[in-house]
Coordinates of C-alpha atoms in Angstrom, one line a residue:
E1 CA 184.5 81.0 157.5
D2 CA 181.2 79.1 157.1
L3 CA 180.4 79.7 160.8
R4 CA 177.3 81.5 162.1
V5 CA 176.5 82.9 165.5
D6 CA 174.6 79.8 166.6
G7 CA 177.3 77.5 165.4
R8 CA 175.7 76.4 162.2
G9 CA 177.3 76.4 158.7
C10 CA 175.9 78.5 155.9
E11 CA 173.8 75.7 154.5
D12 CA 172.5 74.2 157.8
Y13 CA 168.9 74.3 158.9
R14 CA 167.9 74.5 162.6
C15 CA 166.3 71.4 164.1
A16 CA 162.7 71.1 162.8
E17 CA 159.9 69.4 164.6
V18 CA 157.1 68.0 162.3
E19 CA 153.8 66.5 163.5
T20 CA 150.8 65.6 161.4
D21 CA 147.2 64.9 162.2
V22 CA 147.0 67.4 165.0
V23 CA 143.6 69.0 164.4
S24 CA 140.7 66.6 164.6
N25 CA 138.0 68.4 162.5
T26 CA 140.2 68.8 159.4
S27 CA 140.9 66.5 156.4
G28 CA 144.6 66.9 157.1
S29 CA 146.8 69.0 159.4
A30 CA 150.4 69.5 160.4
R31 CA 152.4 71.6 162.9
V32 CA 156.0 72.6 162.2
K33 CA 158.4 74.2 164.6
L34 CA 161.6 75.5 163.1
G35 CA 163.7 77.1 165.8
E36 CA 161.4 79.7 167.3
T37 CA 159.1 79.7 164.3
D38 CA 155.9 77.8 164.9
I39 CA 153.4 77.1 162.1
L40 CA 150.0 75.3 162.1
V41 CA 148.3 74.2 158.9
G42 CA 144.8 72.7 158.6
I43 CA 143.3 71.5 155.3
K44 CA 139.5 71.1 154.8
A45 CA 138.1 69.3 151.7
E46 CA 134.7 70.7 150.7
M47 CA 132.7 70.1 147.6
G48 CA 132.5 72.9 145.1
T49 CA 132.1 73.7 141.4
P50 CA 135.2 73.5 139.1
K51 CA 136.5 76.7 137.7
L52 CA 135.3 77.6 134.1
E53 CA 138.9 77.5 132.7
K54 CA 139.6 74.1 134.2
P55 CA 136.3 72.2 134.2
D56 CA 137.9 68.8 135.0
E57 CA 140.0 69.8 138.0
G58 CA 139.7 70.7 141.7
Y59 CA 141.7 73.5 143.2
L60 CA 143.4 74.9 146.4
E61 CA 142.5 78.0 148.3
F62 CA 145.0 79.6 150.8
F63 CA 144.2 81.6 153.9
V64 CA 147.0 82.9 156.1
D65 CA 146.5 84.3 159.7
C66 CA 149.4 85.9 161.3
S67 CA 148.4 85.6 165.0
S68 CA 152.1 85.8 166.0
N69 CA 153.0 87.6 169.2
S70 CA 155.6 89.7 167.3
P71 CA 154.8 93.4 167.7
E72 CA 155.6 94.1 164.0
L73 CA 152.8 91.7 162.9
E74 CA 150.0 93.5 164.8
G75 CA 147.3 95.2 162.7
R76 CA 148.4 96.2 159.1
G77 CA 151.8 94.5 159.3
G78 CA 150.2 91.1 159.9
E79 CA 147.6 91.6 157.2
E80 CA 150.2 92.5 154.6
L81 CA 152.5 89.6 155.5
G82 CA 149.5 87.2 155.4
T83 CA 148.5 88.4 151.9
D84 CA 152.2 88.2 150.8
I85 CA 152.5 84.6 152.0
A86 CA 149.1 83.6 150.5
N87 CA 150.2 85.1 147.1
T88 CA 153.5 83.2 147.3
L89 CA 151.8 79.9 148.0
Y90 CA 149.4 80.5 145.0
R91 CA 152.4 81.1 142.8
V92 CA 154.2 78.0 144.0
F93 CA 151.2 75.8 143.5
S94 CA 150.2 77.3 140.2
C95 CA 153.0 75.4 138.6
E96 CA 152.0 72.3 136.6
N97 CA 151.8 68.9 138.4
T98 CA 152.5 70.1 142.0
V99 CA 149.3 68.4 143.1
D100 CA 147.2 66.1 140.8
L101 CA 144.2 68.4 140.6
K102 CA 142.4 66.1 138.2
S103 CA 142.1 63.5 141.0
L104 CA 140.0 66.1 142.8
C105 CA 137.4 66.3 140.1
I106 CA 134.2 64.4 140.9
N107 CA 132.0 65.3 137.9
P108 CA 133.5 67.6 135.2
K109 CA 131.9 71.1 135.1
E110 CA 129.7 70.2 138.1
H111 CA 131.4 69.0 141.2
C112 CA 135.0 68.9 142.5
W113 CA 136.9 68.9 145.8
V114 CA 138.2 72.3 146.9
L115 CA 141.0 72.1 149.4
Y116 CA 140.9 75.1 151.8
V117 CA 144.4 75.4 153.2
D118 CA 144.5 77.5 156.4
V119 CA 147.9 78.6 157.6
L120 CA 148.3 79.9 161.2
L121 CA 151.5 81.7 162.1
L122 CA 151.7 81.1 165.9
E123 CA 155.2 82.4 166.4
C124 CA 157.7 84.2 164.2
G125 CA 161.4 83.3 164.7
G126 CA 162.7 83.9 161.2
N127 CA 162.5 82.0 157.9
I128 CA 158.7 81.7 157.9
F129 CA 158.3 80.9 154.2
D130 CA 160.4 77.7 154.5
A131 CA 158.5 76.6 157.6
I132 CA 155.1 77.2 156.0
S133 CA 156.0 75.3 152.9
I134 CA 157.2 72.3 155.0
A135 CA 153.9 72.5 157.0
V136 CA 151.7 72.7 153.9
K137 CA 153.5 69.7 152.3
A138 CA 153.1 67.6 155.5
A139 CA 149.4 68.6 155.8
L140 CA 148.8 67.6 152.2
F141 CA 150.5 64.3 152.8
N142 CA 148.2 63.8 155.8
T143 CA 145.0 64.8 153.9
R144 CA 142.3 62.1 153.4
I145 CA 139.4 62.9 151.1
P146 CA 136.3 60.7 151.2
K147 CA 135.6 58.6 148.2
V148 CA 132.6 59.6 146.2
R149 CA 130.2 57.7 143.9
V150 CA 128.1 59.6 141.3
L151 CA 124.7 57.9 140.9
E152 CA 122.4 58.7 138.0
D153 CA 118.7 57.9 137.9
E154 CA 116.6 57.2 134.8
E155 CA 115.7 60.9 134.4
G156 CA 119.4 61.8 134.3
T157 CA 119.5 63.4 137.7
K158 CA 122.9 63.0 139.3
E159 CA 123.2 62.2 143.0
I160 CA 126.5 62.1 145.0
E161 CA 127.1 59.5 147.6
L162 CA 129.9 59.8 150.1
S163 CA 131.6 56.7 151.5
D164 CA 131.0 56.1 155.2
D165 CA 134.2 54.2 155.7
P166 CA 136.9 56.5 157.1
Y167 CA 139.6 54.3 155.5
D168 CA 137.9 54.4 152.1
C169 CA 139.5 57.7 151.0
I170 CA 141.7 59.3 148.4
R171 CA 145.3 60.2 149.4
L172 CA 147.2 62.9 147.5
N173 CA 150.5 62.3 145.9
V174 CA 152.9 64.9 147.3
D175 CA 156.1 63.8 145.5
E176 CA 156.0 66.9 143.2
V177 CA 155.0 69.4 145.9
P178 CA 157.8 71.9 146.2
C179 CA 159.4 73.3 149.4
I180 CA 160.6 76.9 149.6
V181 CA 164.3 77.5 150.4
T182 CA 165.0 81.0 151.4
L183 CA 168.6 82.2 150.9
S184 CA 169.5 85.4 152.7
K185 CA 172.5 87.4 151.4
I186 CA 174.7 88.5 154.3
G187 CA 178.0 90.3 153.3
Y188 CA 179.5 88.2 150.5
R189 CA 177.9 84.9 151.6
H190 CA 174.4 83.6 151.6
V191 CA 172.8 81.5 154.3
V192 CA 169.7 79.3 154.6
D193 CA 167.2 79.2 157.4
A194 CA 168.1 82.7 158.7
T195 CA 167.1 83.6 162.3
L196 CA 165.4 87.0 163.0
Q197 CA 168.8 88.3 164.0
E198 CA 170.3 87.2 160.7
E199 CA 167.3 88.5 158.7
S200 CA 167.9 92.0 160.2
C201 CA 171.5 91.9 158.8
S202 CA 170.4 90.8 155.3
L203 CA 169.4 93.4 152.6
A204 CA 168.1 90.9 150.1
S205 CA 166.9 87.3 150.0
L206 CA 165.9 84.9 147.3
L207 CA 162.9 82.6 147.8
I208 CA 163.3 79.4 145.6
S209 CA 160.7 76.7 145.4
V210 CA 162.4 73.3 144.8
T211 CA 160.9 69.9 144.1
S212 CA 162.2 66.6 145.6
K213 CA 164.2 66.0 142.4
G214 CA 165.9 69.4 142.7
A215 CA 163.9 71.2 139.9
I216 CA 163.3 74.9 140.5
T217 CA 159.6 75.8 139.9
S218 CA 159.6 79.5 140.9
M219 CA 161.8 82.3 142.3
K220 CA 161.1 85.6 144.1
K221 CA 163.5 88.2 145.4
V222 CA 162.6 90.0 148.6
G223 CA 164.3 92.9 150.4
K224 CA 165.5 96.3 149.4
G225 CA 169.0 95.3 148.4
S226 CA 170.2 94.1 145.1
L227 CA 171.7 90.8 143.9
D228 CA 174.2 90.5 141.1
P229 CA 173.7 87.7 138.5
E230 CA 176.7 85.7 139.8
S231 CA 175.2 85.6 143.4
I232 CA 171.8 84.6 142.0
F233 CA 173.3 81.6 140.1
E234 CA 175.2 80.5 143.3
M235 CA 172.1 80.9 145.4
M236 CA 170.1 78.8 142.9
E237 CA 172.7 76.0 143.1
T238 CA 172.6 76.1 146.9
G239 CA 168.8 76.1 146.9
Q240 CA 168.6 73.0 144.7
R241 CA 171.2 71.1 146.8
V242 CA 169.6 72.1 150.1
G243 CA 166.1 71.6 148.8
K244 CA 166.7 68.0 147.8
S245 CA 168.1 67.1 151.2
L246 CA 165.2 68.9 152.9
H247 CA 162.6 66.9 151.0
I248 CA 164.5 63.6 151.8
A249 CA 164.5 64.4 155.5
L250 CA 160.9 65.5 155.6
Q251 CA 159.6 62.4 153.7
K252 CA 161.6 60.1 156.0
I253 CA 159.9 61.8 159.1
L254 CA 156.4 61.6 157.4
D255 CA 156.8 57.9 156.5
E256 CA 158.1 57.1 160.0
E257 CA 155.2 58.8 161.7
E258 CA 152.6 57.2 159.5
S259 CA 154.1 53.7 160.1
L260 CA 153.2 54.2 163.8
G261 CA 149.5 54.2 162.9
T262 CA 146.7 55.7 165.1
S263 CA 148.3 54.5 168.3
R264 CA 151.1 57.1 168.1
P265 CA 151.1 59.5 171.1
K266 CA 150.3 63.2 170.3
V267 CA 152.9 65.7 171.4
G268 CA 152.8 69.4 171.9
F269 CA 150.0 71.6 173.2
L270 CA 147.5 69.9 170.8
G271 CA 148.1 66.4 172.2

């Protein structure tokens, strides 16, 4: 009847809190609370060498720490989940044009910016993949990379000069950065943003990464149960629809927060 235990419909998200610029010693950061799930993401831009196969691009590295107080995430359980989340993020961001990696190149084959994305799972209350993808997009939106000039002397030696002005920086375009929508199959229906209780009733879920225009960039099935083709098509349609509205709501919050400038009060335990 499109009614869940907590009163939501099948396609409704819980109330999400998003706050950016929460960690001072990072290039960009964000904290997302989605129901009981609490995620902190910090991004550090450091200079590195471009990869051989992509000499004119920078790249992203993901690290996930499951410091959640959930007993099932202690020891090996947390390590395995952290690896699984990191692999999923690599897969989502390996798609073309999610982030303009060419803008991170300083000097082809020699210098580029490497974005180290640290994800910290503070509390697990269900639907962690969606919450992490929202937090990563918010942190990328908040990221500021110093502008760099490459100076060359008469002998051909190159020297890199970083700008001292904190406002003289590169901002990343996050329009094409996808968010993950997890659809959990429960009985004959599927729901988005499942709580821990609902996840325990679901035998199979579909993780779909969706761009703001509703394009699906990757899919992954999790869980021991099976999904028939008809269910998968239905879930894909729901994922596209819900994903588009999720992007619109997130971008609105990010723009509103940025319009407040540096004078905005910090909330939460990091304030």
